[in-house]
Structure formats: structure tokens, C-alpha cells
Coordinates of C-alpha atoms in Angstrom, one line a residue:
M1 CA 60.1 64.9 53.0
R2 CA 61.0 61.3 51.7
T3 CA 59.4 60.1 54.6
G4 CA 56.6 61.7 55.0
I5 CA 55.5 60.9 51.1
R6 CA 55.7 57.2 52.2
L7 CA 53.8 57.4 55.1
I8 CA 51.1 59.5 52.9
I9 CA 51.3 56.4 50.2
Y10 CA 51.0 53.6 53.1
F11 CA 47.7 55.8 54.7
C12 CA 45.8 55.9 51.5
F13 CA 46.6 52.4 50.3
G14 CA 45.6 51.4 53.9
L15 CA 42.1 53.2 53.2
L16 CA 42.1 51.7 50.0
I17 CA 42.4 48.3 51.5
F18 CA 39.8 48.7 54.1
N19 CA 37.1 50.3 51.6
G20 CA 37.7 46.9 49.6
L21 CA 37.4 44.2 52.6
S22 CA 34.0 46.5 53.5
N23 CA 32.6 46.0 49.9
L24 CA 33.8 42.4 49.6
H25 CA 31.7 41.2 53.3
A26 CA 29.0 43.2 52.1
Q27 CA 28.6 41.2 49.1
I28 CA 29.0 38.1 50.6
R29 CA 26.3 38.5 52.8
K30 CA 24.1 40.0 50.7
N31 CA 24.1 36.9 48.1
D32 CA 25.9 33.3 48.5
K33 CA 25.8 32.6 44.4
P34 CA 28.7 33.9 42.4
Y35 CA 28.1 37.0 40.8
K36 CA 30.5 39.1 38.4
T37 CA 30.8 43.0 38.6
K38 CA 32.1 45.5 36.7
N39 CA 34.0 48.7 38.5
K40 CA 34.0 52.0 36.2
K41 CA 37.1 53.3 38.0
T42 CA 39.3 50.8 38.4
K43 CA 38.2 48.0 35.2
Y44 CA 38.6 44.8 36.9
V45 CA 36.1 41.7 37.6
K46 CA 35.0 40.6 40.8
T47 CA 34.1 37.1 41.4
K48 CA 32.3 35.9 45.0
P49 CA 34.8 33.5 46.4
N50 CA 33.4 30.3 47.7
D51 CA 36.1 29.7 50.5
S52 CA 38.9 31.2 53.0
A53 CA 41.3 30.5 50.5
S54 CA 39.5 31.7 47.5
I55 CA 38.4 35.2 49.6
R56 CA 41.8 35.6 50.5
R57 CA 43.1 34.9 47.0
A58 CA 40.2 37.6 46.0
Y59 CA 41.2 40.1 48.7
V60 CA 44.8 40.3 47.4
S61 CA 44.4 40.6 44.0
D62 CA 41.6 43.3 44.5
S63 CA 44.0 45.3 46.7
V64 CA 46.6 45.0 44.0
A65 CA 44.4 46.1 41.4
A66 CA 43.5 49.0 43.5
V67 CA 46.7 50.2 44.6
R68 CA 47.6 50.3 40.8
A69 CA 44.6 52.1 39.8
Y70 CA 45.1 54.4 42.7
R71 CA 49.0 54.9 41.2
E72 CA 47.4 55.3 37.9
S73 CA 45.5 58.3 39.1
K74 CA 45.8 61.8 38.2
H75 CA 45.5 62.6 41.9
Y76 CA 48.4 60.4 43.2
R77 CA 50.5 61.6 40.3
D78 CA 50.0 65.3 40.9
S79 CA 50.2 64.9 44.8
T80 CA 53.8 63.0 44.3
A81 CA 55.3 65.6 41.6
K82 CA 53.7 68.5 44.2
A83 CA 55.4 66.3 47.0
I84 CA 58.9 66.2 44.9
A85 CA 58.6 69.5 44.1
T86 CA 58.3 70.2 47.6
K87 CA 61.0 68.5 48.7
S88 CA 63.2 70.0 46.0
R89 CA 62.3 73.1 47.1
L90 CA 63.4 72.6 50.8
Q91 CA 66.3 70.7 49.8
Q92 CA 67.6 73.6 47.9
R93 CA 66.6 76.1 50.7
T94 CA 68.3 74.0 52.9
R95 CA 71.8 74.0 50.5
E96 CA 72.1 77.6 50.4
N97 CA 71.3 78.3 53.8
R98 CA 74.3 76.0 54.5
A99 CA 76.3 77.3 51.8
D100 CA 75.6 80.9 53.1
S101 CA 76.4 79.6 56.6
I102 CA 79.7 78.1 55.9
K103 CA 80.5 81.1 53.6
D104 CA 80.2 83.2 56.2
A105 CA 81.9 81.1 58.7
R106 CA 85.0 80.8 56.3
Q107 CA 85.0 84.7 56.1
R108 CA 85.0 85.0 59.6
V109 CA 87.8 82.9 60.0
L110 CA 89.4 84.3 57.4
D111 CA 89.1 87.3 58.7
S112 CA 90.4 86.1 61.9
V113 CA 93.5 84.3 60.6
A114 CA 94.6 87.4 58.6
L115 CA 94.1 89.7 61.4
T116 CA 96.2 87.3 63.5
R117 CA 98.6 87.0 60.8
K118 CA 98.8 90.6 60.5
S119 CA 99.4 90.9 64.4
R120 CA 102.3 88.0 64.3
T121 CA 104.3 89.5 61.4
D122 CA 104.3 93.0 63.0
S123 CA 105.3 91.7 66.0
I124 CA 108.2 89.4 64.2
H125 CA 109.2 93.1 62.2
V126 CA 109.4 94.7 65.4
V127 CA 111.7 91.9 66.6
Q128 CA 113.8 91.5 63.8
K129 CA 114.2 95.2 63.7
H130 CA 115.3 95.0 67.2
R131 CA 117.8 92.2 66.2
T132 CA 119.0 94.0 63.6
D133 CA 119.5 97.4 65.4
S134 CA 121.6 94.8 68.4
L135 CA 123.5 93.4 66.0
A136 CA 124.6 96.5 64.1
R137 CA 125.7 98.3 67.4
I138 CA 127.4 94.8 68.4
A139 CA 129.2 95.1 65.0
K140 CA 129.9 98.9 65.5
Y141 CA 131.3 97.9 68.8
K142 CA 133.5 95.4 68.0
A143 CA 135.4 97.0 65.4
S144 CA 136.3 99.9 67.7
K145 CA 139.8 100.2 69.6
R146 CA 139.0 100.0 72.8
Y147 CA 137.0 96.5 72.1
A148 CA 140.3 95.5 70.2
D149 CA 142.4 96.9 73.7
S150 CA 140.2 95.0 75.8
T151 CA 139.9 91.7 74.1
A152 CA 143.9 91.7 73.8
L153 CA 143.9 92.2 77.3
A154 CA 141.7 89.4 78.0
H155 CA 143.8 87.1 76.0
R156 CA 146.6 88.0 77.5
E157 CA 145.2 87.7 81.3
H158 CA 143.9 84.6 80.0
A159 CA 146.8 83.0 78.6
D160 CA 148.9 84.1 81.7
S161 CA 145.9 82.0 83.9
I162 CA 146.6 79.3 81.9
K163 CA 150.1 79.0 82.2
T164 CA 149.8 79.9 86.2
V165 CA 147.4 77.0 86.2
Q166 CA 149.8 74.8 84.5
T167 CA 152.8 75.5 86.0
H168 CA 150.6 74.8 89.5
F169 CA 149.6 71.7 88.2
R170 CA 153.0 70.5 87.1
D171 CA 154.7 71.8 90.1
S172 CA 151.9 69.2 92.3
I173 CA 152.1 66.5 89.7
T174 CA 155.9 66.5 90.3
A175 CA 155.5 66.8 94.3
A176 CA 153.4 64.2 94.2
R177 CA 155.1 62.0 92.0
K178 CA 158.7 62.7 94.2
H179 CA 156.1 62.0 97.4
V180 CA 155.1 58.8 95.9
M181 CA 158.5 57.3 94.8
D182 CA 159.8 58.3 98.1
S183 CA 157.3 56.3 100.0
A184 CA 157.7 53.4 97.4
K185 CA 161.3 53.5 97.8
T186 CA 161.1 53.4 101.7
V187 CA 158.5 50.9 101.6
R188 CA 160.8 48.7 99.3
K189 CA 163.4 49.5 101.9
H190 CA 161.4 47.9 104.4
V191 CA 160.4 45.5 102.6
M192 CA 164.1 44.4 101.7
D193 CA 165.2 44.9 104.9
S194 CA 162.5 42.6 106.3
V195 CA 163.1 40.0 103.5
K196 CA 166.5 39.9 104.5
V197 CA 166.2 39.3 108.3
V198 CA 163.5 36.5 107.6
R199 CA 165.8 35.1 104.9
T200 CA 169.1 35.2 107.2
K201 CA 166.6 33.7 110.1
H202 CA 165.5 31.0 107.9
M203 CA 169.6 30.4 106.5
D204 CA 170.6 30.2 109.9
S205 CA 167.7 27.8 110.8
I206 CA 168.8 25.6 107.8
K207 CA 172.7 25.8 108.8
L208 CA 171.5 24.4 112.3
V209 CA 169.8 21.7 110.7
R210 CA 171.9 20.7 108.1
K211 CA 174.8 20.9 110.8
T212 CA 172.7 18.9 113.1
K213 CA 171.8 16.3 110.0
T214 CA 175.2 16.2 109.2
D215 CA 177.1 15.4 113.0
S216 CA 174.0 12.6 113.4
L217 CA 175.0 11.4 110.0
N218 CA 179.0 11.7 111.1
K219 CA 178.1 9.6 114.3
I220 CA 176.0 7.2 112.6
K221 CA 179.1 6.2 109.8
T222 CA 181.7 6.4 112.3
D223 CA 179.3 4.1 114.9
K224 CA 179.2 1.8 111.3
E225 CA 182.6 1.7 110.4
K226 CA 183.4 0.7 114.3
L227 CA 181.1 -2.3 113.7
A228 CA 182.8 -2.9 110.4
K229 CA 186.0 -3.0 111.8
A230 CA 185.0 -4.7 115.1
A231 CA 183.7 -7.6 112.7
E232 CA 186.6 -7.5 110.2
K233 CA 188.6 -8.0 113.0
K234 CA 186.5 -10.5 115.0
K235 CA 186.3 -12.3 111.3
L236 CA 190.1 -12.1 111.2
D237 CA 190.1 -13.5 114.4
A238 CA 188.0 -16.7 113.6
Q239 CA 189.8 -17.5 110.4
K240 CA 193.2 -17.2 112.4
L241 CA 191.8 -19.3 115.0
K242 CA 190.6 -21.9 112.5
L243 CA 193.9 -22.0 110.5
E244 CA 195.8 -22.6 114.0
I245 CA 193.4 -25.3 114.8
K246 CA 193.8 -26.7 111.1
F247 CA 197.3 -26.3 111.2
K248 CA 197.6 -27.7 114.7
H249 CA 195.7 -31.2 113.9
K250 CA 197.7 -31.4 110.6
R251 CA 201.1 -30.9 113.0
E252 CA 199.5 -33.5 115.0
A253 CA 198.6 -35.8 112.3
W254 CA 202.2 -35.9 111.0
S255 CA 204.1 -35.8 114.2
N256 CA 206.4 -38.2 115.5
D257 CA 204.3 -39.8 118.1
V258 CA 201.4 -40.7 115.3
M259 CA 204.0 -41.5 112.7
L260 CA 205.6 -44.2 115.0
K261 CA 202.3 -45.5 116.3
K262 CA 201.3 -46.3 112.7
P263 CA 202.0 -49.8 111.2
W264 CA 205.3 -49.6 108.8
S265 CA 205.2 -52.9 106.7
P266 CA 207.0 -53.6 103.2
I267 CA 205.1 -52.9 100.2

């Protein structure tokens, strides 16, 4: 609505500008001399311009004065008041229509929600009643002697089955443990026997090597002793021979023949 009022105002303003331009050009062509006129409606003075700039300024001032005069007129005020009243009535009617539609939609939604809630509440009540009845029947059955007897029998059977399973489990563990211990004992005996055989073989080889080494050492020692005895005997024989030669030389030096051959003289 506001946009329509603006378009009407712009259209009126264009008409006034066009009318003013037409009057201005007609007066310029009629007389080139400056003149002054007074308009009864607008109450302003027109002056004939001398050049294009003055023409433009005069055109702008005339158009502004025309617009101001139009806005001060009773026709403009009446049309504006009428347009505002029309716009207010349209807005009021639009708001009322929108409020009525919103109210109707809200009422429909509330009615549907209430209906859905009622149906859901009824279904919940039915389910709750069924659950309460079933719980009551269960409680009554649990309070009976038949349930107590069956429960005691089931507990006894369960305990017997657990005991049987435990006994079987312990027996199986004992058998498995005995089997593992027997197999470990057999493996250990086999390992010990093999270790004993290997150790005996190793000791025999060590003894043989040691005996061979001892025999070789004894033989070397015996050979060394023999060589040492031979060397000692040879040394003793050489010393004996040297002593004998020395004694022989001494005997020969102090023998009668030698002593007789020495010159004897008195002192």
C-alpha cells in the first residue's frame, strides 16, 4: 500500500515538472527580455533566465516550489489521508484474517492433539490394566503351594545337577592332572636316561683322552729321565776321565824319571 502511494506522488510530481517546463519554454520563446510574473496558486515570482545555467537553476527552483505548493494543497492532504486510511483498513482486515486463520489452525491442532492424547491415554490405560491383572495372577500363583513345591524341586534338581557337574569336572581335572604327571615323569625318565648315556659316553671319552694324554706324558717323562741319566753318566764319565788325565799328568810330573832328569844344585 505504501508503494502505491509513493508511485502516485511520483506521478503527480512528474506532471507538475512537465507542466512547468512547458510554460518556461513558451515564455522564453515569446519574449527574450527579463520579466516578472506572479502566480496565484504557487505565490512565487518567475524570472526569465539569461543562459543555460540560469535556466537549469530556475527550472529546479520552480519544480521544488511546485512540489511544495502541491504538498500544501488540500487535494494532496485529502488523498494522503484517504490512502493512509485505506492502507490501515487493509492492514486491519489482513491482521484479522490472519488471526482468524491462526486461531482456526490452532484449534484444529489442539483438537487433534487432544484426540491423539485421549486415544493414547486410553491405550496406556488398557495396557496398564492388562499388566496389573497379569501381575496379580502371577503373584497369586507364586503364593500357591504348587509353585512352592515346584520351586523347591527345581532348586533341588539344579543343586544336584551343579553337584554332578562339579564332581565330573573335578574327576576330569584329576585324570588330566594324573595323565600330565605320568607323561611328565616318563619324559623326565627318558631325559635322565639319555642324559646318563650321553654323560657316560662323554666321561668314557674324557677318560680315554686323559689316559692317552697321561701315557704320552709318562712316556715323555721317562724319555726325559733316560736322557737326563745318560747325560749325567756321560758328564760323570767326562769328569772322571778329566781327573784321571790330571792325576796321570801329576804322577808323570812327579815320577822318578822326571825327578831324576831335573837338575839338582845346592842352595
